[in-house]
């Protein structure tokens, strides 16, 4: 009898009152909710409760109340509608959709031309046709992003970042899938690689590997770099870019843009990287430095790594008028990863002798080349007071590191021993590797960078001069200097 009474007192979960049962159901995934709907009629009704699907619509599709009102249907039906269309991408859609919305919101007021250049999303049929055309599967995160926006029109500036020196300009467009398919690679050295970006001025593209071929990992992105010392033209080195898949590649880039890591300069995204610790203050003057690696002007063989750096010198607005001063000279100490140390001294910076007054900011860009993949620079500027030229003092330049991205050599490459160093100060001129025309052109780039890539700002007002880029083809041989 006691056993019978205990059995009759048992309460099944589906017999619970609606409120606690709905609370339990709210912790389930959409797949578990659907499975529960097949248990019995009561659970079938409860699993369609609108608030449950509102949460899931917000989580997976980033839908709002306005979206539901516009659809004129229930949250449950809205979820099913999106799932029928985008269900295969549910793992990636929230992160990619959020990244696109953040990027557009950030750029709308700053770079409206970029937003206007974005294309509407591709359809499933269009993506399937592209796969048939290239005879290769597109990764789902790539497809998901292109369902949201099918890249951008072939315009300048490009969405994926720019870099401008005096006679060198790069701006990478995010390719639409049809144009990307036209650049899909079948040739030896680049088999099964799909271009993600393209620059009109340099011909530079970032690629994604759709198959694990020729030493590449599946779905990693990279800049190709021909091996100039190999007799085989298919010998391609690779500078690996961020992330092991398209999702990481795109969302990490968006994060750098919307957090201000990449500055907006002249309505374009410049891919300078600033180490928050790379700041030094001497009295009323603060110096900070950001850096960028230029793959289109670099090579692994011969070892030639090209960097540009942007220096910001600012005098505090709280400084007294008597603190006004003028920069006289610079001193650099450069240390490469192989232990070599070089010291460079010279008058001014990039041919100028900026005067600093309270609240003024002076920025300039310079560039340098090393034969090692990493190095650091540090030093100081020498100033004199305007009110007393005899009062001379030094302002520290913080140590900043320049590190090229990881690179990979083609499978089976014969190791060669080569030493290739071409770091020159402002007063040296030298042909780096026997090509006098290319070397002279790069030397001109390094000397002209001072006049084209600086921006003096006083009290938040720019100098008012408009500096447009002067595009030239990518160069592969160069010399370097420091300012």
Coordinates of C-alpha atoms in Angstrom, one line a residue, residues 15 324 337 482:
X15 CA 2.1 18.3 -15.1
X324 CA 57.0 77.2 -25.9
X337 CA 66.4 40.9 -33.2
X482 CA 64.5 57.1 -39.9

